[in-house]
């Protein structure tokens, strides 16, 4: 989570990676920062004499100091709230967010003085970042600022404290301690949703969790209104345009870029969907799962149908089995701390530093008893130097093993750009931050697991057995792609005023149908607010970054595997222990946000474009196999 710069609501960031999404338009080589702060309101402190480049430099140094101090204060308040959600911690976090927003508004207004000052490219970039960063711009007026902070903090608390408490007869087979009140949190519901194969029970779990988000709709409506107001004050068309302006291109071009990448990968997703649908029809019957229509959303093993790994037992081809990492971790008695140690071991094998001792003292690795916390995994950079922490409710399974690598990716990114000037302490674009740890996860191959003793050493898995490992990976990575794109497609439409609040849910399901090919198992109404059942919507975390990360991590992996001279299929490549690969990663991380992202991409991969050919190449053998399996089936959905 982290700080943002312009009037913002950074609440948002709380959560995922942390860093604030600072903007990244390509800076002019020199010139007036005026364009960067247009729409900021009335300039203050106009001086008679035009300010010089030196004045601008002095202003920015001080501005960065002020911001840093506020970010740290806000980050601490957010940490306290997220690891103990109470009335008071929530109020304190909202107050910190408001104070930060006020600082940013003040700085943005003061920056107006330099609108006609000619400055270096470096300063121009910083002025630009100062304006572009907030994930959500709050209005400059104090009442609006406070209201939007409250709306987001409230949604986040509703999500964090959310429980489903069945009324009357229930299908649930979740064991609770005798006498305990029968309410279930997201962790319990998700676990059961992954394991149960009982249609009615799955339906109840799916519906039950969505009761939590129903009352969020009114808060969300207010938040949209105020976020848009804030964005317009900064000179953007709406809050979605502000979010899309952070990728070194204009908002319309960014949307096209995302569409282009999606169209590249859509045929692969469609084949996976077609195959999964046929298997689910075998399991649940063709009355429940139509052979030509969308799939009921509750049958895919995940609360949001974004990762299908938990139904791999239904989808793995006969006679082929993936690696049983869940079993291996449990058999070895690996606990939460050891899981993180394994991940740290991967990063250090690449030549990176060990995690600081404060990380181990201050992180929250397991769900505490007796208090509400935000369990959604996140990585924190509390003092923006080395007070690094993760917050997770780790379960001993393969999914969390992979999430820990994801979170440490954020942590190492924070660590390696800490020397940069505060405004540059972020990744090249947010997809890089989200993709770094996932790139390492792609190197968690069966060969690697054998090397570190988590799997028994057997003979090398022959390449002709590629289908099982590729299927396992596809259920996580390929299944995710349409979900990764639609969350922000929905928010962009909402922010742009294309969807009225009465149609929030209807539009959500239109996109879920269009992109993912899924439908709700039970009728939904305008009173439901199913988008809010996903953390990032409740917590105001932009999501297109995860879609980009899903594409980028395969580009990173392909380039690193080339660097280490790997021969053979990419799914068998692991960069574990390779210092040359580590050096390339560190060099990219050290650039932070100081350069436009194509430069950072080039530093690592030699390429300047985001490109789905890497993910397609990785899955090519599976893609061909799926096409074979789907022969005679009518793929796609009506
Ligand atoms: O939110 C996350 C991370 C924290 S930044 C755990 N992810 C997205 C999600 O859970 O929806 C990682 C994958 C996508
Ligand atoms: Zn993340």
XYZ file of C-alpha atoms and ligand atoms in Angstrom:
653
model
C 0.000 0.000 0.000
C 1.162 3.376 -0.086
C 1.254 6.858 -0.627
C 0.029 8.782 -3.403
C 0.682 12.163 -4.301
C -2.009 14.314 -5.417
C -5.068 14.688 -3.329
C -5.851 11.283 -2.897
C -7.160 8.827 -1.215
C -4.717 6.614 -0.795
C -6.550 4.418 1.141
C -6.630 2.691 -1.736
C -3.480 1.571 -1.890
C -3.621 -0.042 1.153
C -3.332 -3.313 0.152
C -1.629 -4.562 -2.550
C 1.632 -3.675 -3.353
C 1.801 -0.779 -1.815
C 3.386 1.802 -3.698
C 1.446 4.505 -4.948
C 0.657 4.539 -8.375
C 2.605 7.406 -9.460
C 2.024 8.481 -12.932
C 4.387 7.934 -15.718
C 3.743 9.906 -18.800
C 6.802 10.331 -20.953
C 8.363 13.550 -19.763
C 9.338 16.287 -22.114
C 13.079 16.665 -22.335
C 12.698 20.006 -20.740
C 10.069 22.589 -20.333
C 7.395 24.043 -18.245
C 5.771 21.943 -15.611
C 2.690 24.049 -16.107
C 1.003 21.446 -18.205
C 1.492 19.028 -15.374
C -0.533 20.931 -12.926
C -3.249 22.361 -15.058
C -6.672 22.230 -13.598
C -5.249 22.468 -10.158
C -7.232 25.448 -9.032
C -6.166 28.970 -8.291
C -2.445 29.397 -8.028
C -1.249 30.503 -4.658
C 1.756 32.509 -3.669
C 2.191 34.153 -7.051
C 5.383 36.139 -6.996
C 6.104 39.120 -9.152
C 9.432 37.785 -10.339
C 9.151 34.622 -12.434
C 10.573 31.708 -10.434
C 13.762 30.134 -11.745
C 14.716 26.511 -12.347
C 16.629 26.679 -9.041
C 13.444 27.782 -7.238
C 11.643 24.836 -8.818
C 14.390 22.513 -7.628
C 14.205 23.882 -4.075
C 10.413 23.531 -4.131
C 10.574 19.896 -5.232
C 13.167 18.912 -2.661
C 10.963 20.314 0.093
C 7.808 18.853 -1.483
C 9.353 15.386 -1.519
C 10.352 15.755 2.134
C 6.817 16.773 3.100
C 5.315 13.964 1.089
C 7.637 11.385 2.522
C 6.748 12.416 6.060
C 3.018 12.229 5.295
C 3.310 8.928 3.451
C 5.032 7.350 6.404
C 2.409 8.641 8.833
C -0.365 7.368 6.608
C 1.287 4.041 6.020
C 1.587 3.415 9.755
C -2.048 4.350 10.361
C -3.094 2.031 7.535
C -0.988 -0.799 8.906
C -2.491 -0.396 12.352
C -6.007 -0.418 10.916
C -5.454 -3.335 8.531
C -4.034 -5.525 11.272
C -6.765 -4.576 13.771
C -9.988 -3.194 12.330
C -11.853 -1.225 14.993
C -13.852 1.980 15.039
C -10.857 3.932 16.318
C -8.216 2.501 14.014
C -10.506 3.115 11.071
C -11.064 6.746 12.089
C -7.354 7.288 12.596
C -6.549 5.853 9.179
C -9.166 8.064 7.526
C -7.715 11.101 9.328
C -4.221 10.262 8.107
C -5.497 9.900 4.572
C -7.202 13.254 4.777
C -4.055 14.944 6.075
C -2.051 13.447 3.245
C -4.663 14.560 0.743
C -4.482 18.081 2.140
C -0.688 18.106 1.758
C -0.939 16.957 -1.796
C -3.556 19.550 -2.668
C -1.365 22.249 -1.171
C 1.698 21.059 -3.082
C -0.182 20.802 -6.327
C -1.422 24.357 -5.910
C 2.018 25.666 -5.001
C 3.471 23.907 -8.023
C 1.393 26.242 -10.172
C 3.998 28.938 -9.539
C 6.363 27.065 -11.824
C 4.004 26.723 -14.745
C 6.171 28.948 -16.942
C 9.531 27.883 -15.589
C 11.805 25.966 -17.918
C 13.246 22.991 -16.024
C 15.332 19.882 -16.701
C 13.749 16.639 -17.892
C 14.228 15.179 -14.444
C 12.330 17.981 -12.711
C 9.631 17.972 -15.362
C 9.108 14.274 -14.737
C 8.802 14.878 -11.020
C 6.245 17.625 -11.498
C 4.320 15.250 -13.705
C 4.440 12.492 -11.132
C 3.267 14.884 -8.500
C 0.073 15.402 -10.424
C -0.559 11.937 -11.763
C -0.061 9.702 -8.835
C -3.251 9.316 -6.870
C -5.199 6.152 -7.435
C -8.110 8.309 -6.576
C -8.152 12.053 -6.462
C -10.123 13.536 -3.612
C -11.797 16.889 -4.072
C -9.869 19.861 -2.730
C -12.693 20.978 -0.444
C -12.249 19.518 3.045
C -15.792 18.139 3.344
C -15.521 16.236 0.066
C -12.050 15.032 0.988
C -13.289 13.684 4.297
C -16.338 12.066 2.721
C -14.421 10.142 0.092
C -11.904 8.981 2.700
C -14.787 7.750 4.856
C -16.501 5.977 1.962
C -13.414 3.949 1.061
C -12.408 3.205 4.643
C -15.944 2.047 5.376
C -16.065 -0.251 2.346
C -12.719 -1.710 3.238
C -13.778 -2.335 6.829
C -17.027 -3.958 5.656
C -14.992 -6.265 3.470
C -12.418 -7.068 6.149
C -15.052 -7.796 8.778
C -17.401 -9.560 6.372
C -19.026 -12.808 7.530
C -21.759 -14.976 6.122
C -24.184 -16.114 8.819
C -26.716 -18.597 7.388
C -30.293 -18.016 8.461
C -32.418 -21.127 8.790
C -31.584 -24.282 6.864
C -28.093 -24.345 5.485
C -26.200 -26.624 3.097
C -22.849 -25.676 4.514
C -20.517 -28.400 5.662
C -17.974 -26.123 7.255
C -16.838 -27.403 10.594
C -16.763 -24.887 13.413
C -15.977 -25.398 17.060
C -18.923 -26.741 19.004
C -21.096 -23.957 20.309
C -19.406 -21.336 18.151
C -21.683 -18.912 16.384
C -22.261 -20.119 12.883
C -20.742 -17.335 10.886
C -18.031 -17.833 8.301
C -15.317 -15.493 7.114
C -13.915 -15.251 3.606
C -11.050 -17.623 4.380
C -13.404 -20.370 5.559
C -15.829 -19.830 2.705
C -13.054 -19.834 0.107
C -11.514 -22.991 1.464
C -14.805 -24.844 1.293
C -15.609 -23.421 -2.132
C -12.352 -24.891 -3.371
C -13.026 -28.339 -1.953
C -16.758 -28.956 -2.164
C -18.227 -30.635 -5.222
C -21.797 -30.280 -3.973
C -23.697 -27.948 -6.301
C -26.139 -26.626 -3.681
C -23.460 -26.057 -1.064
C -21.288 -24.208 -3.567
C -24.213 -22.037 -4.523
C -24.929 -21.101 -0.920
C -21.291 -20.203 -0.253
C -21.107 -18.096 -3.390
C -24.351 -16.277 -2.568
C -23.488 -15.982 1.112
C -20.260 -14.046 0.553
C -22.112 -11.621 -1.721
C -24.416 -10.609 1.088
C -21.437 -8.801 2.574
C -21.153 -6.395 -0.343
C -24.856 -5.525 -0.759
C -24.754 -2.604 1.707
C -21.602 -1.194 0.040
C -23.469 0.102 -2.976
C -24.526 3.443 -1.474
C -20.981 4.153 -0.258
C -19.609 3.213 -3.642
C -21.963 5.570 -5.420
C -20.793 8.474 -3.281
C -17.163 7.493 -3.767
C -17.565 7.502 -7.550
C -19.060 10.977 -7.450
C -16.301 12.406 -5.254
C -13.440 10.624 -6.978
C -14.630 12.036 -10.268
C -14.840 15.500 -8.762
C -11.255 15.197 -7.532
C -10.039 13.905 -10.897
C -11.750 16.751 -12.738
C -10.134 19.292 -10.443
C -6.826 17.822 -11.562
C -7.765 18.231 -15.192
C -8.827 14.669 -16.061
C -12.119 13.686 -17.659
C -12.938 11.373 -14.745
C -11.243 9.121 -12.193
C -10.871 6.281 -14.713
C -9.007 8.591 -17.104
C -6.659 9.513 -14.257
C -5.956 5.824 -13.590
C -5.323 5.164 -17.281
C -2.963 8.138 -17.602
C -0.209 6.443 -15.674
C 1.182 4.308 -18.448
C 3.232 6.668 -20.595
C 0.400 7.043 -23.043
C -2.896 8.838 -23.163
C -5.925 7.180 -21.542
C -7.601 6.186 -24.812
C -4.418 4.603 -26.156
C -3.950 2.683 -22.944
C -7.406 1.185 -23.241
C -6.601 0.136 -26.802
C -3.338 -1.368 -25.656
C -5.122 -3.483 -23.062
C -7.665 -4.578 -25.690
C -4.876 -5.484 -28.077
C -3.213 -7.717 -25.494
C -6.536 -9.316 -24.586
C -7.297 -10.146 -28.222
C -3.897 -11.824 -28.483
C -4.655 -14.204 -25.594
C -8.412 -14.670 -26.022
C -8.172 -17.758 -28.291
C -6.141 -19.568 -25.620
C -8.657 -18.652 -22.903
C -11.549 -19.756 -25.115
C -9.999 -23.207 -25.535
C -9.432 -23.575 -21.801
C -12.998 -22.441 -21.099
C -14.378 -24.924 -23.642
C -12.453 -27.803 -22.119
C -13.323 -26.860 -18.520
C -17.000 -26.483 -19.386
C -17.113 -29.986 -20.881
C -15.453 -31.457 -17.784
C -17.808 -29.589 -15.447
C -20.789 -30.830 -17.464
C -19.507 -34.383 -16.928
C -19.359 -33.735 -13.191
C -22.551 -31.749 -12.598
C -24.701 -32.796 -15.590
C -25.646 -30.892 -18.712
C -28.764 -29.451 -17.103
C -26.531 -27.494 -14.745
C -23.710 -26.802 -17.214
C -24.794 -26.148 -20.781
C -22.418 -27.364 -23.463
C -22.658 -24.130 -25.444
C -23.342 -21.460 -22.830
C -21.459 -19.707 -20.065
C -20.278 -21.614 -16.966
C -22.023 -21.083 -13.605
C -19.611 -18.903 -11.652
C -19.606 -20.966 -8.459
C -18.207 -24.161 -10.000
C -14.679 -22.987 -10.751
C -13.196 -23.435 -7.290
C -12.610 -19.762 -6.513
C -14.888 -17.090 -5.061
C -14.464 -14.870 -8.119
C -13.713 -17.587 -10.717
C -10.344 -15.889 -11.288
C -8.156 -18.917 -10.556
C -9.317 -22.445 -11.319
C -6.509 -24.350 -9.609
C -8.785 -25.804 -6.957
C -10.736 -27.821 -9.503
C -7.642 -29.303 -11.088
C -8.828 -32.735 -9.920
C -11.788 -32.349 -12.298
C -9.753 -30.929 -15.148
C -6.486 -32.843 -15.193
C -6.465 -35.345 -18.019
C -6.776 -38.989 -16.970
C -3.545 -40.581 -15.910
C -1.771 -37.238 -15.507
C -1.229 -35.530 -12.228
C 0.219 -32.185 -11.333
C 2.661 -31.664 -8.495
C 0.993 -32.069 -5.099
C 2.629 -29.099 -3.393
C -0.127 -28.861 -0.757
C 0.624 -32.420 0.319
C 4.397 -31.922 0.190
C 4.275 -28.807 2.392
C 2.046 -30.521 4.926
C 4.091 -33.720 4.978
C 7.276 -31.739 5.580
C 5.631 -29.851 8.437
C 6.313 -26.510 6.768
C 4.747 -23.641 8.722
C 4.009 -20.034 7.695
C 7.483 -18.757 8.596
C 9.174 -21.576 6.696
C 7.035 -20.878 3.652
C 8.360 -17.312 3.643
C 11.908 -18.609 4.240
C 11.668 -20.752 1.111
C 10.634 -17.704 -0.903
C 13.388 -15.562 0.618
C 15.802 -18.362 -0.262
C 14.848 -18.079 -3.901
C 15.567 -14.345 -3.984
C 18.870 -14.691 -2.125
C 19.923 -17.495 -4.484
C 19.818 -14.833 -7.208
C 22.296 -12.706 -5.285
C 19.743 -10.503 -3.558
C 19.939 -9.450 0.082
C 18.381 -11.279 2.990
C 15.208 -9.769 4.399
C 15.897 -7.371 7.279
C 15.328 -8.717 10.781
C 12.533 -6.163 11.292
C 10.632 -7.914 8.489
C 10.400 -11.044 10.608
C 9.473 -9.129 13.758
C 6.838 -6.855 12.253
C 5.135 -8.832 9.493
C 1.751 -10.419 10.095
C 2.040 -13.899 8.638
C -0.968 -15.665 10.123
C -4.505 -14.677 11.005
C -4.577 -13.482 14.595
C -7.239 -14.797 16.929
C -9.750 -12.406 18.460
C -9.485 -9.409 16.170
C -10.552 -8.446 12.665
C -7.834 -7.935 10.089
C -7.681 -7.457 6.336
C -6.537 -10.925 5.304
C -6.013 -10.015 1.662
C -2.259 -10.413 1.153
C -0.196 -7.232 0.859
C 3.387 -6.002 1.041
C 4.357 -2.816 2.871
C 7.168 -0.317 2.714
C 6.326 1.560 5.887
C 9.246 4.013 6.068
C 10.030 3.804 2.357
C 13.485 2.561 3.218
C 13.762 -0.755 4.982
C 10.794 -1.165 7.321
C 9.438 -3.839 5.016
C 6.572 -6.123 5.982
C 3.989 -8.447 4.572
C 0.497 -8.982 5.869
C -1.112 -12.326 5.094
C -3.234 -15.026 6.660
C -1.005 -17.769 5.324
C -2.460 -21.214 4.770
C -0.143 -24.091 4.182
C -0.862 -24.771 0.534
C 0.520 -24.259 -2.962
C -1.642 -21.213 -3.635
C -0.203 -19.304 -0.700
C 3.296 -20.547 -1.499
C 2.926 -18.761 -4.805
C 1.321 -15.645 -3.225
C 4.276 -15.347 -0.832
C 6.632 -15.163 -3.818
C 4.328 -12.508 -5.269
C 4.508 -10.450 -2.072
C 8.272 -10.780 -1.756
C 8.491 -9.475 -5.311
C 6.994 -6.227 -3.993
C 9.317 -6.274 -0.993
C 12.469 -6.678 -3.091
C 11.300 -3.987 -5.482
C 10.888 -1.594 -2.497
C 14.319 -2.577 -1.261
C 16.113 -2.023 -4.543
C 14.673 1.368 -5.388
C 15.007 2.808 -1.896
C 18.026 4.945 -2.854
C 16.021 6.903 -5.399
C 14.419 10.236 -4.825
C 11.001 9.684 -3.137
C 8.919 10.393 -6.223
C 10.807 7.678 -8.098
C 10.363 4.986 -5.443
C 7.938 2.859 -7.393
C 8.034 0.411 -10.270
C 8.225 1.427 -13.927
C 4.500 0.880 -14.166
C 2.264 -0.966 -11.751
C 2.299 -4.119 -13.871
C 6.026 -4.421 -13.124
C 5.440 -4.321 -9.373
C 2.755 -6.986 -9.616
C 4.710 -9.104 -12.078
C 8.092 -9.286 -10.352
C 7.307 -11.927 -7.738
C 5.113 -13.834 -10.182
C 8.125 -14.094 -12.471
C 9.975 -15.850 -9.661
C 6.961 -18.144 -9.156
C 7.245 -19.251 -12.778
C 10.652 -20.623 -11.801
C 9.073 -22.693 -9.026
C 9.149 -25.775 -11.239
C 9.129 -29.405 -10.165
C 12.890 -29.378 -10.775
C 13.282 -26.498 -8.327
C 11.057 -28.155 -5.725
C 13.230 -31.248 -5.944
C 16.371 -29.152 -5.545
C 15.142 -27.593 -2.316
C 13.884 -30.913 -1.026
C 10.175 -30.195 -1.134
C 9.622 -32.961 -3.669
C 11.334 -36.293 -3.714
C 14.002 -36.444 -6.401
C 12.761 -38.610 -9.188
C 13.855 -38.946 -12.725
C 13.555 -35.775 -14.728
C 10.028 -35.205 -15.992
C 10.139 -35.728 -19.728
C 8.980 -32.917 -21.967
C 6.261 -35.087 -23.487
C 4.556 -34.925 -20.117
C 4.196 -31.187 -20.484
C 0.414 -31.213 -20.305
C 0.046 -31.717 -16.552
C 2.422 -28.897 -15.486
C 1.119 -26.595 -18.188
C -2.478 -27.323 -17.231
C -1.699 -26.598 -13.583
C -0.124 -23.278 -14.547
C -2.916 -22.394 -16.997
C -5.608 -22.884 -14.372
C -3.957 -20.066 -12.459
C -2.576 -17.818 -15.188
C -4.778 -18.269 -18.263
C -8.036 -18.483 -16.310
C -7.103 -15.149 -14.733
C -6.728 -13.127 -17.940
C -10.349 -12.077 -18.621
C -10.916 -11.367 -14.948
C -7.785 -9.228 -14.910
C -9.186 -7.015 -17.618
C -12.857 -6.768 -16.714
C -12.592 -5.322 -13.209
C -11.265 -2.018 -14.450
C -13.345 -2.115 -17.623
C -16.290 -2.048 -15.246
C -14.853 0.745 -13.092
C -13.814 2.810 -16.116
C -17.410 2.610 -17.404
C -18.793 3.524 -13.984
C -16.434 6.488 -13.539
C -17.229 7.670 -17.066
C -20.911 7.839 -16.108
C -21.879 5.146 -18.627
C -23.506 3.086 -15.878
C -26.004 4.400 -13.353
C -26.005 2.996 -9.862
C -29.204 1.000 -10.476
C -27.321 -0.814 -13.249
C -24.028 -1.426 -11.429
C -24.708 -5.107 -10.967
C -26.280 -5.629 -14.359
C -23.242 -4.136 -16.079
C -20.925 -6.202 -13.910
C -22.582 -9.402 -15.076
C -22.621 -8.213 -18.657
C -18.820 -7.956 -18.526
C -18.391 -11.171 -16.547
C -20.397 -12.917 -19.271
C -18.610 -11.219 -22.128
C -15.022 -11.694 -20.957
C -15.063 -14.743 -18.698
C -18.026 -16.625 -20.144
C -19.621 -17.132 -16.736
C -23.062 -16.465 -15.236
C -24.287 -16.121 -11.656
C -25.791 -19.329 -10.282
C -28.799 -17.497 -8.871
C -30.695 -14.452 -10.140
C -29.134 -11.141 -9.132
C -30.975 -7.895 -8.555
C -30.170 -4.181 -8.623
C -29.900 -4.361 -4.817
C -26.921 -6.698 -5.076
C -23.478 -5.200 -5.422
C -21.372 -8.154 -6.539
C -18.353 -6.056 -7.602
C -17.855 -5.103 -3.929
C -17.376 -8.776 -3.059
C -13.896 -8.388 -4.564
C -11.261 -6.781 -2.356
C -9.803 -4.369 -4.881
C -13.163 -2.789 -5.606
C -14.017 -2.359 -1.938
C -10.516 -1.030 -1.234
C -10.096 1.159 -4.315
C -7.083 -0.643 -5.740
C -6.789 -0.308 -9.527
C -6.702 -3.710 -11.229
C -5.462 -3.390 -14.829
C -1.989 -3.752 -13.303
C -2.639 -7.467 -12.664
C -3.644 -8.025 -16.251
C -0.424 -6.344 -17.399
C 1.531 -8.374 -14.866
C 0.033 -11.583 -16.243
C 1.436 -10.676 -19.664
C 4.720 -9.131 -18.494
C 5.804 -11.954 -16.187
C 6.053 -14.319 -19.170
C 8.081 -11.742 -21.074
C 10.392 -11.397 -18.057
C 10.622 -15.171 -17.690
C 11.401 -15.714 -21.386
C 14.155 -13.084 -21.297
C 15.700 -14.391 -18.068
C 15.678 -17.960 -19.337
C 17.486 -16.751 -22.448
C 19.998 -14.940 -20.237
C 20.833 -18.126 -18.371
C 21.080 -20.111 -21.607
C 18.132 -22.372 -20.867
C 17.317 -24.806 -23.611
C 14.030 -26.642 -23.863
C 10.484 -25.738 -22.919
C 10.012 -22.563 -20.913
C 7.856 -24.243 -18.283
C 10.901 -26.305 -17.279
C 13.162 -23.287 -16.916
C 14.054 -22.132 -13.415
C 16.387 -19.228 -12.763
C 16.988 -20.475 -9.195
C 20.574 -19.891 -8.119
C 21.522 -17.882 -11.190
C 23.312 -14.654 -10.274
C 23.276 -13.347 -13.831
C 19.481 -13.472 -13.904
C 19.414 -11.853 -10.452
C 21.673 -9.022 -11.612
C 19.313 -8.227 -14.488
C 16.332 -8.167 -12.187
C 18.102 -5.953 -9.674
C 19.222 -3.554 -12.399
C 15.622 -3.136 -13.496
C 14.296 -2.723 -9.969
C 16.921 -0.090 -9.214
C 15.542 2.083 -12.014
C 12.304 2.393 -10.070
C 10.056 4.925 -11.704
C 12.893 7.193 -12.778
C 12.496 6.250 -16.456
C 9.474 5.584 -18.661
C 8.519 1.904 -18.485
C 9.633 0.956 -22.012
C 13.199 1.737 -20.864
C 12.872 -0.540 -17.862
C 11.343 -3.282 -20.000
C 14.204 -2.959 -22.433
C 16.763 -3.165 -19.639
C 15.417 -6.573 -18.689
C 14.126 -8.045 -21.924
C 15.559 -6.035 -24.808
C 11.955 -5.337 -25.854
C 10.078 -2.043 -25.641
C 6.511 -3.294 -26.042
C 4.274 -5.339 -23.827
C 3.724 -8.475 -25.822
C 1.564 -11.549 -25.291
C 3.683 -13.749 -27.553
C 5.640 -14.899 -24.487
C 2.616 -16.249 -22.604
C 1.300 -17.777 -25.831
C 4.634 -19.433 -26.543
C 4.843 -20.801 -23.008
C 1.412 -22.446 -23.299
C 1.652 -23.458 -26.965
C 1.828 -27.247 -26.322
C -1.213 -27.026 -24.056
C -3.049 -24.830 -26.561
C -2.589 -27.468 -29.275
C -3.622 -30.224 -26.899
C -6.770 -28.339 -25.860
C -7.737 -27.837 -29.493
C -7.455 -31.610 -29.990
C -9.594 -32.312 -26.936
C -12.199 -29.756 -27.987
C -12.644 -31.204 -31.488
C -16.365 -31.546 -32.150
C -17.263 -29.123 -29.370
C -18.746 -25.750 -30.069
C -16.387 -23.426 -28.212
C -17.277 -19.918 -27.081
C -20.556 -19.024 -25.365
C -23.815 -17.452 -26.288
O -4.207 -8.841 -4.879
C -3.324 -9.579 -5.273
C -2.063 -9.780 -4.447
C -1.699 -8.592 -3.649
S -1.157 -7.257 -4.632
C -2.270 -10.916 -3.497
N -3.480 -10.267 -6.434
C -4.682 -10.153 -7.248
C -5.900 -10.753 -6.555
O -5.750 -11.412 -5.524
O -7.013 -10.583 -7.066
C -2.507 -11.164 -7.045
C -3.194 -11.760 -8.218
C -4.380 -10.897 -8.523
Zn 0.664 -7.561 -5.522
